[in-house]
Rosetta silent file (secondary structure, phi, psi, omega in degrees, C-alpha in Angstrom):
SEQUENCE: XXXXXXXXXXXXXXXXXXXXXXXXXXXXXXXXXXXXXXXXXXXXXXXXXXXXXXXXXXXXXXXXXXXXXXXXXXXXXXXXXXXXXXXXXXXXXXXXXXXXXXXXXXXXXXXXXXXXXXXXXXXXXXXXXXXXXXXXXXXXXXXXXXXXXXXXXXXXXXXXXXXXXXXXXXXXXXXXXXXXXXXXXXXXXXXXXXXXXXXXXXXXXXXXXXXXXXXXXXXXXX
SCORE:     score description
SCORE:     0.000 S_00000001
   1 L     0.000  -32.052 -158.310   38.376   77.155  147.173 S_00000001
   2 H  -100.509  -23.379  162.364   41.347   75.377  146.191 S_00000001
   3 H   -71.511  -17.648  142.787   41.892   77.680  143.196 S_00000001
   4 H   -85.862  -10.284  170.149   42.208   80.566  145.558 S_00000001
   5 H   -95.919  -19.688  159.376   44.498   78.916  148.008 S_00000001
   6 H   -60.920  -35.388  153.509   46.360   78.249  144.461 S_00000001
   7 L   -29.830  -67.360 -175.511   45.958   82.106  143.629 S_00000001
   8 H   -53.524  -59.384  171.158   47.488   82.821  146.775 S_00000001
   9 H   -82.784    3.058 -171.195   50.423   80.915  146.932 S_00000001
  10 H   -94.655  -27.977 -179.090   51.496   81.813  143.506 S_00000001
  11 H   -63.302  -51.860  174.996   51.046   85.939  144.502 S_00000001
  12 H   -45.470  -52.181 -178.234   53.344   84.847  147.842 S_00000001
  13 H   -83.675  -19.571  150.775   56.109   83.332  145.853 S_00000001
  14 H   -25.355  -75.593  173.156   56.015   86.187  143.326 S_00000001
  15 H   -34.578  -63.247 -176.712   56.131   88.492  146.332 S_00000001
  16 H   -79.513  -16.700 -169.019   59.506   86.678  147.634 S_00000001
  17 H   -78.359  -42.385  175.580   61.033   85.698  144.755 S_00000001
  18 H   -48.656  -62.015 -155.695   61.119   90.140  143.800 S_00000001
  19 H   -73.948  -14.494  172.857   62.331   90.896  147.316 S_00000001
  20 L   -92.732   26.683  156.613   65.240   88.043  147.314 S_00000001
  21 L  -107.619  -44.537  170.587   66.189   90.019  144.218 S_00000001
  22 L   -65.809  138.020  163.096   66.514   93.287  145.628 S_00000001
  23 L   -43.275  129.117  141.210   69.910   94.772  146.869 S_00000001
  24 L   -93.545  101.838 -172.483   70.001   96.511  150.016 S_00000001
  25 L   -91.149  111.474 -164.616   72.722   99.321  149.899 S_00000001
  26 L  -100.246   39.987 -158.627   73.773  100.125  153.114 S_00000001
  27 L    50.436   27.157 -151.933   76.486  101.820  152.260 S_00000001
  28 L  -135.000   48.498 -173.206   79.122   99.529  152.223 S_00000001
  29 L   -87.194  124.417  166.486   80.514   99.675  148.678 S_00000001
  30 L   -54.778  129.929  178.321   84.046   98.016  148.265 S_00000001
  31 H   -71.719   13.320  166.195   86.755  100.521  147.026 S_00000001
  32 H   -85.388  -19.235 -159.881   86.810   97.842  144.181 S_00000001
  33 H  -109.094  -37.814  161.928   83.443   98.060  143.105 S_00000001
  34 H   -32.122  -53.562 -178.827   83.791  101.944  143.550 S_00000001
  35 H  -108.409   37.367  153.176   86.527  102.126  141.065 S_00000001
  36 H  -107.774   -5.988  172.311   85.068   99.885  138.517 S_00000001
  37 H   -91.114  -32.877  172.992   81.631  101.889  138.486 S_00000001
  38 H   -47.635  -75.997 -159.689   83.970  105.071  138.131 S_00000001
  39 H   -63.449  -42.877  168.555   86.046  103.692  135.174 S_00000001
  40 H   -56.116  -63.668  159.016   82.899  102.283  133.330 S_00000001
  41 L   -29.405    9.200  176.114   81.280  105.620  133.593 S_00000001
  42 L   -99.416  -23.035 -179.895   84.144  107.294  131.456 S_00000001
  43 L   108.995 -166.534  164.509   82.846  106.115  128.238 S_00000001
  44 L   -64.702  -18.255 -158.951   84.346  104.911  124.949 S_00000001
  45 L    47.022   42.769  172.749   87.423  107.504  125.408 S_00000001
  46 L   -63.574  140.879  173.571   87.133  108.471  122.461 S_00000001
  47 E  -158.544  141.006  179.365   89.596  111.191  121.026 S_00000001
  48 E  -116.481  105.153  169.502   90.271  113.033  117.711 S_00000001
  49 E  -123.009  120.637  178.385   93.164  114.906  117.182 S_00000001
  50 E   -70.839 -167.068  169.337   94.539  116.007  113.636 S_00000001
  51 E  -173.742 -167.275 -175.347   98.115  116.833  112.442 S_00000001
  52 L  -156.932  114.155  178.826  100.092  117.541  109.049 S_00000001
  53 E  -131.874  146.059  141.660  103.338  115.569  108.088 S_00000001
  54 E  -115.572  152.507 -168.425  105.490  115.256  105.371 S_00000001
  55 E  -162.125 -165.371 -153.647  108.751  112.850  104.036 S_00000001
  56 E   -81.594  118.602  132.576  111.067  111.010  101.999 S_00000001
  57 E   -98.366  129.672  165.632  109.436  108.737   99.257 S_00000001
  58 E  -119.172  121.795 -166.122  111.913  105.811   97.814 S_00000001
  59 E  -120.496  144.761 -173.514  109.998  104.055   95.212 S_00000001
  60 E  -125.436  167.847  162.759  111.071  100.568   93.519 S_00000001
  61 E  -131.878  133.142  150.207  109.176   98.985   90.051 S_00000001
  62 L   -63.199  160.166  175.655  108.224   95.352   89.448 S_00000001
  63 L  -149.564   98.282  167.591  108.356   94.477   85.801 S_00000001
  64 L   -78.175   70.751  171.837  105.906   91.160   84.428 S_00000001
  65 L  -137.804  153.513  177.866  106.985   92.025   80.988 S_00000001
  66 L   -70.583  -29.069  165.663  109.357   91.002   78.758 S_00000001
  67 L   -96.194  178.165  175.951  111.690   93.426   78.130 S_00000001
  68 L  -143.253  141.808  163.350  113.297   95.347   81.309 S_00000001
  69 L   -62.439  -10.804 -170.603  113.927   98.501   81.710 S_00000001
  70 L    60.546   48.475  168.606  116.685   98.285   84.441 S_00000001
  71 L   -57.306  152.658 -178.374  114.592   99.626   87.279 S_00000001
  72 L  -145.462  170.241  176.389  116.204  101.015   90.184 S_00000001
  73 E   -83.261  142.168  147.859  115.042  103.058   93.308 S_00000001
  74 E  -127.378  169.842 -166.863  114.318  106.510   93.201 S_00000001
  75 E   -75.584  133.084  136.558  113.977  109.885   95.856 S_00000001
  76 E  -152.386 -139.523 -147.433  110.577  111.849   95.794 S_00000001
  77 E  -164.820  132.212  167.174  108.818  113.440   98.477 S_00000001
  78 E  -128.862  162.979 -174.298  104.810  113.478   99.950 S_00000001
  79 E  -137.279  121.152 -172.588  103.122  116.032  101.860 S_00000001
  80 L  -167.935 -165.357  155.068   99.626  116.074  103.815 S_00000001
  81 L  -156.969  176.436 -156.012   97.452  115.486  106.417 S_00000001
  82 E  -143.428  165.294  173.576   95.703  113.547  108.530 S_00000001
  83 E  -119.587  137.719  156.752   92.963  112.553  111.164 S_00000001
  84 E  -133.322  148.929 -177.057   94.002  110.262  114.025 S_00000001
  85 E  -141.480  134.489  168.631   91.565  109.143  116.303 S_00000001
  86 E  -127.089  157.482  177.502   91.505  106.811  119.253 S_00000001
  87 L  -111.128  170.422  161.699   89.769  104.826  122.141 S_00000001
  88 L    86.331 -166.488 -179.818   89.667  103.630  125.161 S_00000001
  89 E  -149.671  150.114 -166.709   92.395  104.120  128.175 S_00000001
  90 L   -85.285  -18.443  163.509   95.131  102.548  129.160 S_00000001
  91 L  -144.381 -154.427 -146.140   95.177  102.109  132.723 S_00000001
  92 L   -86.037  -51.367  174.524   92.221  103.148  135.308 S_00000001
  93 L   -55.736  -33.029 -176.287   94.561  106.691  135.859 S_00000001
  94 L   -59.035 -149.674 -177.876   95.097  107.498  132.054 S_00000001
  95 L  -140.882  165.962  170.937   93.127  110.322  130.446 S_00000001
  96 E   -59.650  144.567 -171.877   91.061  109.205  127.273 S_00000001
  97 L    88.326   22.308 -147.353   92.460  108.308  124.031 S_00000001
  98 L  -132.464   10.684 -165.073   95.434  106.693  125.770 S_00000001
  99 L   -84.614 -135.552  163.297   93.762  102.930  124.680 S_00000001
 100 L   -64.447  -79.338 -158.906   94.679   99.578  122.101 S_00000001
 101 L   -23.472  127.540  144.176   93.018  101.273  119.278 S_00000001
 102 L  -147.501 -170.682 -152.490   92.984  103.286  116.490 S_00000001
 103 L   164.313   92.078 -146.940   92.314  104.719  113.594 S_00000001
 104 E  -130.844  112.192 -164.354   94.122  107.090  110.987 S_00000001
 105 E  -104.518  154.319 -170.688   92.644  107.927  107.611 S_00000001
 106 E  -154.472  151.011  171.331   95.314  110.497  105.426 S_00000001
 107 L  -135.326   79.878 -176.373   95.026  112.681  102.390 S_00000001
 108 E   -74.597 -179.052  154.908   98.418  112.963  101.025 S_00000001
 109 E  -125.040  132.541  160.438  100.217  114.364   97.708 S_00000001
 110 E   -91.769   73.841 -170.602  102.766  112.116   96.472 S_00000001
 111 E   -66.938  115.290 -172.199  105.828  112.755   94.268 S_00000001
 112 E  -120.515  161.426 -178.791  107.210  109.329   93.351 S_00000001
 113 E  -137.717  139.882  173.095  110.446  108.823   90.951 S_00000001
 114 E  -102.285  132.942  159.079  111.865  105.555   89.282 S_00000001
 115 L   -89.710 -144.279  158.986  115.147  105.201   87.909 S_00000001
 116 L   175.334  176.520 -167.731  115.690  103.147   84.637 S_00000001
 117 L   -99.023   36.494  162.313  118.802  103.104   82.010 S_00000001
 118 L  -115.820  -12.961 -167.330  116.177  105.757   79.803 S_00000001
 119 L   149.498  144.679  153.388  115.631  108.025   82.580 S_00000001
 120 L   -34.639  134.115  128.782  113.941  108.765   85.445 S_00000001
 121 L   -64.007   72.745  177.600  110.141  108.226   85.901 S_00000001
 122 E  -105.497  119.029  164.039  107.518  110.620   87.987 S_00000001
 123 E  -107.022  144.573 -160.170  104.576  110.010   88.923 S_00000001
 124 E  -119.721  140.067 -165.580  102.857  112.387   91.030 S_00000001
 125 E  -129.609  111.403  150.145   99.636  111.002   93.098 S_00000001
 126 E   -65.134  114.466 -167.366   96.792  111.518   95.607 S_00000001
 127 E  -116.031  155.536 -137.113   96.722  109.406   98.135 S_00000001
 128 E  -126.876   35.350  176.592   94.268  107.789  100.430 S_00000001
 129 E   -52.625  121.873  162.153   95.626  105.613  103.522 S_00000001
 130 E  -110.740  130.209  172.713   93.171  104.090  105.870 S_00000001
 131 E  -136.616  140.623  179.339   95.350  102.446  108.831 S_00000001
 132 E   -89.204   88.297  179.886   94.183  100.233  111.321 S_00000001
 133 E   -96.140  120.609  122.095   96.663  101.149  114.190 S_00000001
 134 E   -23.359   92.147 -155.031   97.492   99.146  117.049 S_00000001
 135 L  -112.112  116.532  175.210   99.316  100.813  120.367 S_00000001
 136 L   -67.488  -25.700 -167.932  101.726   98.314  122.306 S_00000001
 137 L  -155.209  175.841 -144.624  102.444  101.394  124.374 S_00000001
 138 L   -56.523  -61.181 -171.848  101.165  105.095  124.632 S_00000001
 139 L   -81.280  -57.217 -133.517  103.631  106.249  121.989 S_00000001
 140 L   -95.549  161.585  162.913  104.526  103.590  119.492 S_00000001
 141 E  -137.310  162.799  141.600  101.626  102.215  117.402 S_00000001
 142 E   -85.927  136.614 -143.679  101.885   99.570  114.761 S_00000001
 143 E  -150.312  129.129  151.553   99.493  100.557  111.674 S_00000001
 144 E   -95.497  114.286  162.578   97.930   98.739  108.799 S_00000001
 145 E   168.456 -171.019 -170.123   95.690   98.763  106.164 S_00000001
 146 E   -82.954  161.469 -173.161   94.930   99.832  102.304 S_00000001
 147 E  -126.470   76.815  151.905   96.597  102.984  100.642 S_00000001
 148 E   -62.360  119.964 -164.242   94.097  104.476   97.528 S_00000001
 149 E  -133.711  139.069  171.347   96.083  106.580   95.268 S_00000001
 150 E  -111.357  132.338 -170.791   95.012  108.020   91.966 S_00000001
 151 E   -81.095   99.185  178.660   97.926  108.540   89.212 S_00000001
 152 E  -109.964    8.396  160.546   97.164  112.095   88.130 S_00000001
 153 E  -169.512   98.312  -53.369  100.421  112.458   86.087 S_00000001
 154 E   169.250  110.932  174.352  103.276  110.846   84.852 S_00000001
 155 E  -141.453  173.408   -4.203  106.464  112.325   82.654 S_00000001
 156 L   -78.430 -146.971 -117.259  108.205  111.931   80.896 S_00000001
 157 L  -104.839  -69.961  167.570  105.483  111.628   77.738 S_00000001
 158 L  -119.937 -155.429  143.545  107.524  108.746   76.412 S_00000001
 159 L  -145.532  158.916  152.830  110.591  106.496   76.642 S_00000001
 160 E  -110.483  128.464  139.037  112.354  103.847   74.344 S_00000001
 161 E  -130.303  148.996 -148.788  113.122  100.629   75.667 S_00000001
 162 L    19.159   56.917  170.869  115.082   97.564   74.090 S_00000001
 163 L    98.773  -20.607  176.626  113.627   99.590   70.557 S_00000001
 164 E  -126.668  160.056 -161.683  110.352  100.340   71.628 S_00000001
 165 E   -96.013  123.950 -162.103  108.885  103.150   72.139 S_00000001
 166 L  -105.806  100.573 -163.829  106.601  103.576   75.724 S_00000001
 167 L   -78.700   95.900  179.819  103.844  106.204   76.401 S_00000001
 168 L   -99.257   -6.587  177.406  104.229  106.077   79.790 S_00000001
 169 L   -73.980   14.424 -176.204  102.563  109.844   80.199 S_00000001
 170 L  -108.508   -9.547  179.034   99.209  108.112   79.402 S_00000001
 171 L   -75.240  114.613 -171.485   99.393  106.141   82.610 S_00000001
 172 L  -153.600  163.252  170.328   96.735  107.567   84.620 S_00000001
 173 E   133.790  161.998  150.136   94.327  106.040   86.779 S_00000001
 174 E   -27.193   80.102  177.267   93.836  103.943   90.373 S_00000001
 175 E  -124.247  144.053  156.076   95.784  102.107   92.125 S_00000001
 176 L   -86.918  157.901  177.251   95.254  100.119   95.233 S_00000001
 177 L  -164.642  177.134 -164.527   98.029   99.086   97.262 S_00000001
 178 E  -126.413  125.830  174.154   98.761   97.569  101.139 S_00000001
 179 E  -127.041  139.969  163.740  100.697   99.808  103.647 S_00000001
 180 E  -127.412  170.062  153.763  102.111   98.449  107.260 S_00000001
 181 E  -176.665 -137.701 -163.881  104.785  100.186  108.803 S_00000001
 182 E  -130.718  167.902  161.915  105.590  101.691  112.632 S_00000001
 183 E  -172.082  155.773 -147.541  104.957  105.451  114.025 S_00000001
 184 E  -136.420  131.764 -162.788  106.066  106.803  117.048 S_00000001
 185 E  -126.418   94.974  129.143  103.574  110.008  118.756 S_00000001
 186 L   -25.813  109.810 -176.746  105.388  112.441  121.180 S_00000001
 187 L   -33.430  -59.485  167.735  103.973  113.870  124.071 S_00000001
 188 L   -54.405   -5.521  179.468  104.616  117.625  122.704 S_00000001
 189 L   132.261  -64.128  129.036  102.777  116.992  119.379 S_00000001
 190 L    56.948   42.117 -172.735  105.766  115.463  117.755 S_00000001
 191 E  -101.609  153.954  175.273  105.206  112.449  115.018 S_00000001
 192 E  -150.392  139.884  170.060  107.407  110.345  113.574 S_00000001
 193 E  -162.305  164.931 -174.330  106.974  107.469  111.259 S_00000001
 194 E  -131.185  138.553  176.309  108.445  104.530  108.667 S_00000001
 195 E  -159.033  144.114 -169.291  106.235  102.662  106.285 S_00000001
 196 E  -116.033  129.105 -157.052  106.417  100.482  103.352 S_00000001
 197 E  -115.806  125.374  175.376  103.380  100.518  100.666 S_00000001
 198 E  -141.408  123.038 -154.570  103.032   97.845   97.799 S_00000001
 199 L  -111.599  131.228 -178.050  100.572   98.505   95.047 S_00000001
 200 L   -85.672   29.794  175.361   98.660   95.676   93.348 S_00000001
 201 L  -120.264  162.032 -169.321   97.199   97.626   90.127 S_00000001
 202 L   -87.002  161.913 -176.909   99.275   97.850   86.557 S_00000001
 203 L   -96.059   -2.111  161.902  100.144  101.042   85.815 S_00000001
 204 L  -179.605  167.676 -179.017   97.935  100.501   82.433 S_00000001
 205 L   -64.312  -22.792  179.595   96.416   97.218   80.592 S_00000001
 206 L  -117.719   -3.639  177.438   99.519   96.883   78.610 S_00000001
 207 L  -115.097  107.235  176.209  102.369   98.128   80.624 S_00000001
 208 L   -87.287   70.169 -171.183  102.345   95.570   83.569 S_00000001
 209 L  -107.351  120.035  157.160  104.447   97.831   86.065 S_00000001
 210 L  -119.581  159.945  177.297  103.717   98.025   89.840 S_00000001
 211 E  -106.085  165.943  165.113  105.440  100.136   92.419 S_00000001
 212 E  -131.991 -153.195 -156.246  106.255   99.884   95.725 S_00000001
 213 E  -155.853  142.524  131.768  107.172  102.469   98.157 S_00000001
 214 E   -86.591  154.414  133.499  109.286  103.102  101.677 S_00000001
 215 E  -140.338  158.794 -154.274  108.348  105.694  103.325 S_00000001
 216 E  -134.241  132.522 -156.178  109.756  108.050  105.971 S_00000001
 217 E  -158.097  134.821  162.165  107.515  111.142  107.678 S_00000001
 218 E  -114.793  151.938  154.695  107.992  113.617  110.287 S_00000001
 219 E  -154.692 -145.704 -171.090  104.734  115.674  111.451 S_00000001
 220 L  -145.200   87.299  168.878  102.487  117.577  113.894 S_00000001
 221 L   -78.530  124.090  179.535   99.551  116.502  115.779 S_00000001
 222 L   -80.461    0.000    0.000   97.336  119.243  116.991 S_00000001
């Protein structure tokens, strides 16, 4: 007996504890709570749009080595394109894509130039940015992150400096390097941007040269 009046009251408090859980919606939803089940129902805001820009490279050289070459900055020029894609939204009213976030991966060609008191240097390069972008506001973003570039050629062949003679056309290869800079995204399509690149690999095991890089780009997002 007393294990069925135990039975009992545990099915009863079962019973009330579900129904003092349930909601009753009587229709009497807060225009607050309306437009925070609206704005969660929009999603990640995700958005992908692509583009194509090209600019100015001005390239500097480090030198660990003992002799110096008298580097100085020189003019070359890259060309590409891009992905850029972003989330979220920026106020309840914005349209998607309009959030903090981003994220813009690029597959440029790179003409870079050196001077030095033997001659110019150029090396011409693919290059690889992944940027981490950051948007204080709609338009401007702030943008970060590694630059991969591969050294597919180099002239000239050789040079002499202080007596010796430097195969610098044999310089081929990798390099990693760190780009931040700023870029600024027009409503018509419109890009603009400034960025400075600095690469931490030698330009071979015995010539301990790295470059760095401003750069300056106009483009076109689609």
């Amino acid at each position: 007996m007393i294990k069925k009046i135990i039975m009992v009251c545990i099915v009863a408090l079962t019973t009330m504890s579900a129904m003092a859980q349930v909601t009753v919606n009587r229709g009497n939803v807060s225009s607050q709570q309306q437009k925070e089940t609206s704005f969660s129902d929009r999603g990640s805001g995700f958005l992908m749009k692509y583009g194509v820009k090209a600019g100015l490279n001005m390239t500097s050289m480090s030198n660990d080595m003992a002799f110096d070459p008298g580097f100085g900055m020189g003019i070359g020029f890259r060309v590409g394109g891009f992905l850029n894609m972003r989330w979220g939204y920026r106020t309840e009213n914005s349209s998607k894509g309009t959030g903090l976030w981003g994220f813009q991966p690029e597959l440029m060609y790179s003409n870079q130039a050196v001077k030095t008191d033997a001659g110019d240097v150029k090396m011409n390069y693919i290059a690889v940015p992944l940027l981490l972008k950051v948007y204080p506001t709609t338009a401007l973003s702030i943008e970060v992150g590694p630059e991969l570039s591969y050294l597919i050629s180099t002239s000239p062949s050789t040079m002499a400096v202080d007596g010796a003679e430097i195969k610098v056309g044999d310089c081929k290869g990798m390099n990693v390097g760190l780009a931040a800079g700023l870029a600024y995204d027009f409503e018509m399509g419109l890009t603009v941007g400034a960025r400075y690149t600095y690469g931490f690999t030698d330009m071979a095991k015995n010539l301990k040269w790295k470059n760095s890089n401003i750069q300056v780009t106009v483009g076109w997002m689609f």
